Coordinates of C-alpha atoms and ligand atoms in Angstrom, one line a residue:
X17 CA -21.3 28.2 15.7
X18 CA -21.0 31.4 17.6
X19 CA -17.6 32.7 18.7
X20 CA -18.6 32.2 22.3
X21 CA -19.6 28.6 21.8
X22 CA -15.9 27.7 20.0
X23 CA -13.4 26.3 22.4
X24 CA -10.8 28.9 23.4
X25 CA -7.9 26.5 21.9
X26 CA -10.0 26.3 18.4
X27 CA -8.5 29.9 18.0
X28 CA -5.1 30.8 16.7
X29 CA -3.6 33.3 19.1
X30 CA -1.5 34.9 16.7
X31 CA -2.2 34.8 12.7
X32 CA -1.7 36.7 9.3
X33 CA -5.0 37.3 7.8
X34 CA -5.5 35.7 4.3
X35 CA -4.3 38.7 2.3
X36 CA -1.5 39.3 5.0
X37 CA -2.7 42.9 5.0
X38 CA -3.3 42.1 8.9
X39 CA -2.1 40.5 12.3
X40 CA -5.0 38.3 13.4
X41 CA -5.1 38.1 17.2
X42 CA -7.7 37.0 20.1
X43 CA -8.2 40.3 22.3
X44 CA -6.9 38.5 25.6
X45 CA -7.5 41.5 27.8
X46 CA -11.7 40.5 27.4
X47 CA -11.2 36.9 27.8
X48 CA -12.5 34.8 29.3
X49 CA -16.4 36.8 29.0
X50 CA -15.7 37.5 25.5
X51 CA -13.7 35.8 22.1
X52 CA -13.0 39.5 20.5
X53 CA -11.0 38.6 17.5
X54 CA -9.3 41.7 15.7
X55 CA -7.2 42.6 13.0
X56 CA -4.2 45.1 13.7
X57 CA -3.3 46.9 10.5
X58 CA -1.1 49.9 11.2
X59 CA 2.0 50.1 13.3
X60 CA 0.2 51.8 16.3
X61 CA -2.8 49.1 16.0
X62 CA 0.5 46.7 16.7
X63 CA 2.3 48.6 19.3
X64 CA -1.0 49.4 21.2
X65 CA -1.9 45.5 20.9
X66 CA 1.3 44.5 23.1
X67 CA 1.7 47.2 25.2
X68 CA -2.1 46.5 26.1
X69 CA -1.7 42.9 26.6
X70 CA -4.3 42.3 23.9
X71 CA -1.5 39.9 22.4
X72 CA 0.9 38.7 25.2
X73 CA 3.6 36.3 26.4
X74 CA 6.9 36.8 25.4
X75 CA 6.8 34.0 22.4
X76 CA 3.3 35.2 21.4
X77 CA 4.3 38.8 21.5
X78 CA 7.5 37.8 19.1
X79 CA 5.1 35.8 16.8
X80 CA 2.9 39.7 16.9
X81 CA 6.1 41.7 16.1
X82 CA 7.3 39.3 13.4
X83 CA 4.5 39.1 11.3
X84 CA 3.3 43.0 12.3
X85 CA 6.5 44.0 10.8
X86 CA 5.6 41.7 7.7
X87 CA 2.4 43.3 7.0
X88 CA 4.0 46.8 7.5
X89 CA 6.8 46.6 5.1
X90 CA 4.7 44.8 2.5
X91 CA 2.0 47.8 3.0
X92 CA 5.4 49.5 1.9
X93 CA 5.2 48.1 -1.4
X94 CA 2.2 50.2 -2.6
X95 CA 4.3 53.6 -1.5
X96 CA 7.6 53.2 -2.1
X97 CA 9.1 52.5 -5.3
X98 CA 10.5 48.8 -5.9
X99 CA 14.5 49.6 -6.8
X100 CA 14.3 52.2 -3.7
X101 CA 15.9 49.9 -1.2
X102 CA 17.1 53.0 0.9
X103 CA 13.5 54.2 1.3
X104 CA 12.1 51.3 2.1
X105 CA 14.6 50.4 4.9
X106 CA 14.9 53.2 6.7
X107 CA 11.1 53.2 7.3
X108 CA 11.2 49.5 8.1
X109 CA 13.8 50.1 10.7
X110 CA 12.0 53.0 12.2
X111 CA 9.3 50.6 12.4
X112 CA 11.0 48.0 14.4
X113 CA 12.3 50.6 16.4
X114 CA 9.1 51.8 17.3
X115 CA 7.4 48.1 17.7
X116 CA 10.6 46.9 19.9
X117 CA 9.9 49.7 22.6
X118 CA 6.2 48.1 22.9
X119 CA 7.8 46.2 25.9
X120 CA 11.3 46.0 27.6
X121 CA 11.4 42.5 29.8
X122 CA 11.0 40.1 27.3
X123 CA 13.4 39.3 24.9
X124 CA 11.2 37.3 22.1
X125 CA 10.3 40.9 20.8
X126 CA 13.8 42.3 20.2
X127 CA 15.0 38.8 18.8
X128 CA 12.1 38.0 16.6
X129 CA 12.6 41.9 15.0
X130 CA 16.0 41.5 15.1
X131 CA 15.6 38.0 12.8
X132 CA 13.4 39.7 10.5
X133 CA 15.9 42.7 10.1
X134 CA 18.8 40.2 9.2
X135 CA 16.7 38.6 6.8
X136 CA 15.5 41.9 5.2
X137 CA 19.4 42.8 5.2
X138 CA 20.5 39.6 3.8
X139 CA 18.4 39.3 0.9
X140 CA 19.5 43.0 0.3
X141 CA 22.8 42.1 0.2
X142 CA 21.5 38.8 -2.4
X143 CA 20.6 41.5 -4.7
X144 CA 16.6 41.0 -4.3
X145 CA 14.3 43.8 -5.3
X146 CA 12.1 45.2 -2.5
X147 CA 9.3 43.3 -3.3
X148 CA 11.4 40.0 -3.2
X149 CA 12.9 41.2 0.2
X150 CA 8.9 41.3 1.2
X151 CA 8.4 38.0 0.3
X152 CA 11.3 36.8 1.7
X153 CA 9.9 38.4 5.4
X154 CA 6.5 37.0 4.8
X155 CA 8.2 33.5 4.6
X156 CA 10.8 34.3 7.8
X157 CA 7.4 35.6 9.6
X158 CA 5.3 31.8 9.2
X159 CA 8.5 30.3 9.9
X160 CA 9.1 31.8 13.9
X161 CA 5.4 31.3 13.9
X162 CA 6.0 27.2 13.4
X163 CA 8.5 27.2 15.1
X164 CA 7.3 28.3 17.5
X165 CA 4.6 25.6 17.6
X166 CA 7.5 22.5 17.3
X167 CA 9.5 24.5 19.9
X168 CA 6.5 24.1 22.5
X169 CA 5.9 20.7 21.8
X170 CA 9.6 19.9 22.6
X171 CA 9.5 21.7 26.0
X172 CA 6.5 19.6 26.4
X173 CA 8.2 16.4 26.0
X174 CA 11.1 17.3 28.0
X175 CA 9.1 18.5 31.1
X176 CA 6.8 15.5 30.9
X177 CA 9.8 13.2 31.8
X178 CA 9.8 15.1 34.8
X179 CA 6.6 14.2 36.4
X180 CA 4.6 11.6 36.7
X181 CA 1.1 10.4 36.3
X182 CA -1.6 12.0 39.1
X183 CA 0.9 14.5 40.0
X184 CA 0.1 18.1 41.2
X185 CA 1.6 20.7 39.4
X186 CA 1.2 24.6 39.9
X187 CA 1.8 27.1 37.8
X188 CA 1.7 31.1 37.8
X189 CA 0.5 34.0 34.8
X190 CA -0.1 32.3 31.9
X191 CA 2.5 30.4 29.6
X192 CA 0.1 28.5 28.0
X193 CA -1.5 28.4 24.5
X194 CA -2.4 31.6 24.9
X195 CA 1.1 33.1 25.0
X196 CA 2.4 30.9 22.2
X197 CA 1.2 29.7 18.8
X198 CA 0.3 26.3 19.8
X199 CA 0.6 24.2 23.6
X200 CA 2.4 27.4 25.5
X201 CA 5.6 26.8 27.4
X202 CA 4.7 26.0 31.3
X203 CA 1.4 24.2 29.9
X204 CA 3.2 22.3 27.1
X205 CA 3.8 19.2 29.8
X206 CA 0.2 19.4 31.1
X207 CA -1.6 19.4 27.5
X208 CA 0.8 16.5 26.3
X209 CA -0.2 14.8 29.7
X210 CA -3.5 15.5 29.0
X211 CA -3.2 13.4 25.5
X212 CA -1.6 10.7 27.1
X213 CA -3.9 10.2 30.2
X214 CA -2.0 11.3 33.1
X215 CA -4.9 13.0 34.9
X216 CA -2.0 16.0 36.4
X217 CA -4.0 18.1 39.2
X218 CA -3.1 21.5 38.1
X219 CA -3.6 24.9 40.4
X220 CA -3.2 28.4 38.5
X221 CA -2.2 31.5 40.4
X222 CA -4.5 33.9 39.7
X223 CA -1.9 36.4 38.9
X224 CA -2.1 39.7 40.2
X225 CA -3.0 42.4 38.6
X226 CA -3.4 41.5 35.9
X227 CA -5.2 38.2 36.9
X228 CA -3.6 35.7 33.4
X229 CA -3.5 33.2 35.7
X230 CA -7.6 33.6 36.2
X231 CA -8.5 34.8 33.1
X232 CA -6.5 32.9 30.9
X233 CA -4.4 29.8 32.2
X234 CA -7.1 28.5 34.6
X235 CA -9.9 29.3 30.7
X236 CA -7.4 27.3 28.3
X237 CA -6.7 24.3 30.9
X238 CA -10.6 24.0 32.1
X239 CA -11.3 24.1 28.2
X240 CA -9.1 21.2 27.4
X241 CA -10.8 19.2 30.0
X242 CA -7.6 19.3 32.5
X243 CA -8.4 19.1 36.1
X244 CA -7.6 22.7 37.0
X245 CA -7.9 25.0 40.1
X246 CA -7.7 28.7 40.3
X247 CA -6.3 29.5 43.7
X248 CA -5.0 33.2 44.6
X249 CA -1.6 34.5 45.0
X250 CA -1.4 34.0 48.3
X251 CA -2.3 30.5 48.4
X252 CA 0.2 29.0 46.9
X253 CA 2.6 28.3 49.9
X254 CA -1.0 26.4 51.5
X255 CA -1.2 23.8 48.7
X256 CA 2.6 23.2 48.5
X257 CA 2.7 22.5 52.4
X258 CA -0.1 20.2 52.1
X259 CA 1.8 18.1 49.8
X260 CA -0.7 18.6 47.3
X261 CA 2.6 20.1 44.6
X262 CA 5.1 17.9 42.8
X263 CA 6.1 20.4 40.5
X264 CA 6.2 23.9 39.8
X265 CA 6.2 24.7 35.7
X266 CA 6.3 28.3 34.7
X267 CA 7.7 30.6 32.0
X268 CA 9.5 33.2 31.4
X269 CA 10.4 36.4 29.5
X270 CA 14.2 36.7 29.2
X271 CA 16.4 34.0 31.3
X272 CA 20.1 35.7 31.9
X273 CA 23.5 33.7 30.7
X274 CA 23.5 32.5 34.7
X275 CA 20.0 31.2 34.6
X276 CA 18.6 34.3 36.3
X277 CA 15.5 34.5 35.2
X278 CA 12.5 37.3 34.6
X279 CA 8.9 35.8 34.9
X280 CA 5.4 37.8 35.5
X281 CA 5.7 39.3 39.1
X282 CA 5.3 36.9 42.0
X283 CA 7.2 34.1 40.3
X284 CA 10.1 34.5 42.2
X285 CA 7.5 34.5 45.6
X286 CA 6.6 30.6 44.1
X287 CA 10.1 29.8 43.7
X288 CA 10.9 30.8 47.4
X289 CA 7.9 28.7 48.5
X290 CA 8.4 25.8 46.8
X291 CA 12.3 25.8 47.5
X292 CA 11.3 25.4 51.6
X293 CA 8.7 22.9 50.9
X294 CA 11.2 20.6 48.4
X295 CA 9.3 21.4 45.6
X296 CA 11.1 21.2 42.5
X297 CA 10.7 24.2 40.2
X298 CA 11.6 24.3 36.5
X299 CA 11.3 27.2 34.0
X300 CA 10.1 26.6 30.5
X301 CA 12.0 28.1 27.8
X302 CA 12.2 28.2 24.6
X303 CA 16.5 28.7 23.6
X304 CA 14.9 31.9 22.2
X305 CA 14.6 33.7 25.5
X306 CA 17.5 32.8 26.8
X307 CA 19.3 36.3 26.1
X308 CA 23.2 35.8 26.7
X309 CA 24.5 39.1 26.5
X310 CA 22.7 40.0 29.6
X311 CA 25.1 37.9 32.2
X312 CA 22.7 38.3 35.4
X313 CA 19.2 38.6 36.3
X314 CA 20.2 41.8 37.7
X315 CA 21.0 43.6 33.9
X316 CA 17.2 42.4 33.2
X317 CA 15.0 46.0 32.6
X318 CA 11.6 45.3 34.3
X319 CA 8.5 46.8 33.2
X320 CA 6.9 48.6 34.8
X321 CA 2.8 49.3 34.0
X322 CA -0.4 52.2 35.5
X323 CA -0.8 51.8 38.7
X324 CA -4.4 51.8 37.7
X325 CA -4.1 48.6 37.0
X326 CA -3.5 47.8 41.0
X327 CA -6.2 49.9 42.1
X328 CA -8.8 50.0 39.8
X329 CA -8.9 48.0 37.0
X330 CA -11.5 44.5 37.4
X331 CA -13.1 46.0 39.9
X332 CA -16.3 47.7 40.0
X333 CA -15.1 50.2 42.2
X334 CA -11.6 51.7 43.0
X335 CA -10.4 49.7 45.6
X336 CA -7.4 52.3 46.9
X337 CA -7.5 55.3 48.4
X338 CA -7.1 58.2 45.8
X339 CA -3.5 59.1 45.4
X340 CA -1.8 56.2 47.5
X341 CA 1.6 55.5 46.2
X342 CA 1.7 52.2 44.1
X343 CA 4.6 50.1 42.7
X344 CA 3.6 48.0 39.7
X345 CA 6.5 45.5 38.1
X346 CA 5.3 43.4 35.5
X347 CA 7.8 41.3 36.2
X348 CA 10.4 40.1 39.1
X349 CA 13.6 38.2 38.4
X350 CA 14.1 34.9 40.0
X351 CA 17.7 33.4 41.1
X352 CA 19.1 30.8 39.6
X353 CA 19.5 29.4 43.1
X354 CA 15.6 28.4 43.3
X355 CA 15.4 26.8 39.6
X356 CA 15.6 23.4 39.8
X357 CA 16.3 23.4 36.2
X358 CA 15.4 25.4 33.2
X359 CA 13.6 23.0 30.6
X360 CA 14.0 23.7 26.9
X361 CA 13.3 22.6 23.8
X362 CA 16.8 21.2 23.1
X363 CA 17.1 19.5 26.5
X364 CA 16.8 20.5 30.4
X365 CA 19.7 22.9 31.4
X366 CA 20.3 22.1 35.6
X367 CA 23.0 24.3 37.7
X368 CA 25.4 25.4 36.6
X369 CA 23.5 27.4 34.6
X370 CA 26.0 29.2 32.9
X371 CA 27.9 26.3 31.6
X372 CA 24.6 24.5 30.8
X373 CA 22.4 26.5 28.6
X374 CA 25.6 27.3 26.8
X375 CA 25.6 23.7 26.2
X376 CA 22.0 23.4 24.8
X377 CA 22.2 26.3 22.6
X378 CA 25.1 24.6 20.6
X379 CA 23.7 21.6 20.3
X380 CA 21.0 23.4 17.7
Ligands
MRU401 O1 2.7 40.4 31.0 P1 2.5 39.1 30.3 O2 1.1 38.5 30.4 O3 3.0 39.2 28.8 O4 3.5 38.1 31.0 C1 3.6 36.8 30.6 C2 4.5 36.0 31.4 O5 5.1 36.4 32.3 C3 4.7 34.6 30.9 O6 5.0 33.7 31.9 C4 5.9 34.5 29.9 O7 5.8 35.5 29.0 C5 6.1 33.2 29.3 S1 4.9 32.9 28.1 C6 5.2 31.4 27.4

């Protein structure tokens, strides 16, 4: 079987290869034309992967960092000597220094490093040799990675008691296999409603600029047989007027201690829409983005990304004048006034926020 004739949710979206001298990865920024898969080796291979959105989605891009990190420090193993502990750390924390500035918005990245760097210090601290401390991060690496996969799978249960059979459901970017390991976060419901017969009537945003809503959500959910429909950005207040919405589902990259919460620009847009047509509107999180030490949505650093990627890129030709001033977010933050409730893998958090998701994450 070609590559082209496999079904885009055959693929892992994030994977060690066999010798675990590589991060295995499907090259979202050609899909859906073409299933690219490539290995990333170095630390810049890595880095370049996420900041190019080759890997993406804030658990994915953890997943990527996790297991990059991994297959850097056990390329370690062949230059620095085994009792050299000193050596070896200070070039695996300049690594996760360097992978960790990839991107700022999401907090998977900076968590997933920063649980690989406790391990690594741990077993340290255990007395293991280097190459035991390797080992030991391999195993911590395939364990966010499954995780990761159960964590989904929860979300998905949770948000399917929240609809019902037939219903319409949007949803914006992509949170969806693609962006995890297994089921995606915002998709999780649809997919286990798609096992279970519920025929949901889903619409993707398109997603401007960078179009993960086109390219990707509307590819994975068309793929799995659901009954999808790729509307633009600007249609979304259209299909929620015409009663056409029961739910909105989307992700997110890092949800502040009072449910503020940062999601691919435009979601807050979708969240004022569906909050004047009574549409409710749930984020889908796994307890691992939920970053308490930043109290508001306002503490949230947003990316910001070429402005190339407004003018120029997907088109055939530039499609703004040269030199016009652009202002590219890659994300926007939306209040925790428009979230109907914030559905996790642990339960579904609903205002007040801050007294909520404080309850879910000690009940782990
Ligand atoms: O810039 P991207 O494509 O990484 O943005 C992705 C999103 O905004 C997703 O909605 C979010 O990361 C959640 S993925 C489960």
């Amino acid at each position: 079987m070609s590559e082209n004739q496999k079904n885009i949710l055959d693929y892992e979206t994030v994977a060690l290869s066999d010798d675990d001298t590589g991060v295995i990865i499907i090259d979202q920024t050609k899909l859906p034309g073409k299933t690219e898969i490539i290995k990333l080796e170095t630390a810049k291979e890595i880095w370049d992967a996420i900041y190019l959105l080759q890997v993406r989605g804030a658990p994915a891009i953890g997943v990527a960092a996790a297991s990059g990190i991994y297959v850097l420090a056990k390329a370690l193993l062949k230059e620095i000597p085994e009792d050299d502990y000193q050596a070896f750390y200070a070039k695996f924390t300049e690594y996760k220094e360097y992978l960790d500035s990839a991107r700022p918005t999401a907090v998977n990245l900076s968590w997933a490093l920063s649980r690989m760097d406790a391990v690594c210090r741990a077993a340290h601290e255990e007395g293991r040799t280097v190459a035991e401390i390797v080992e030991i991060l391999g195993k911590e690496a395939r364990q966010i990675k499954e995780e990761d996969i159960r964590v989904c799978r929860a979300i998905g249960e949770y948000g399917l008691s929240l609809v019902k059979p037939g219903d319409g459901i949007l949803t914006h970017c992509n949170a969806g296999q693609l962006a995890t390991c297994k089921y995606g976060t915002a998709t999780a419901p649809i997919y286990l409603g798609q096992e279970r017969g519920y025929n949901f009537k889903v619409f993707a945003d398109e997603t401007r600029p960078l179009l993960q809503g086109a390219r990707l959500t509307s590819y994975e959910l068309h793929s799995a047989g659901v009954d999808v429909t790729l509307i633009c950005d600007n249609m979304s207040a259209m299909v929620m007027k015409n009663g056409w919405v029961n739910a909105v589902f989307v992700g997110c990259d890092r949800v502040a201690a009072n449910g503020d919460t940062a999601n691919k620009i435009g979601t807050s847009v979708v969240a004022t829409v569906a909050k004047r047509y009574g549409v409710p509107f749930y984020v889908c999180a796994p307890t691992s983005t939920i970053d308490f030490n930043t109290p508001t949505g306002d503490e949230i650093r947003i990316e910001q990304r070429p402005a190339g990627e407004v003018t120029e890129m997907w088109y055939k030709e530039r499609m703004a004048p040269e030199g016009v001033k652009v202002f590219n977010p890659a994300f926007d933050v939306t209040d925790h006034e428009l979230i109907t409730a914030i559905v996790t893998e642990h339960g579904i958090a609903r205002a007040p926020f801050t007294e909520s998701l404080r309850a879910l994450q000690n009940t782990k």
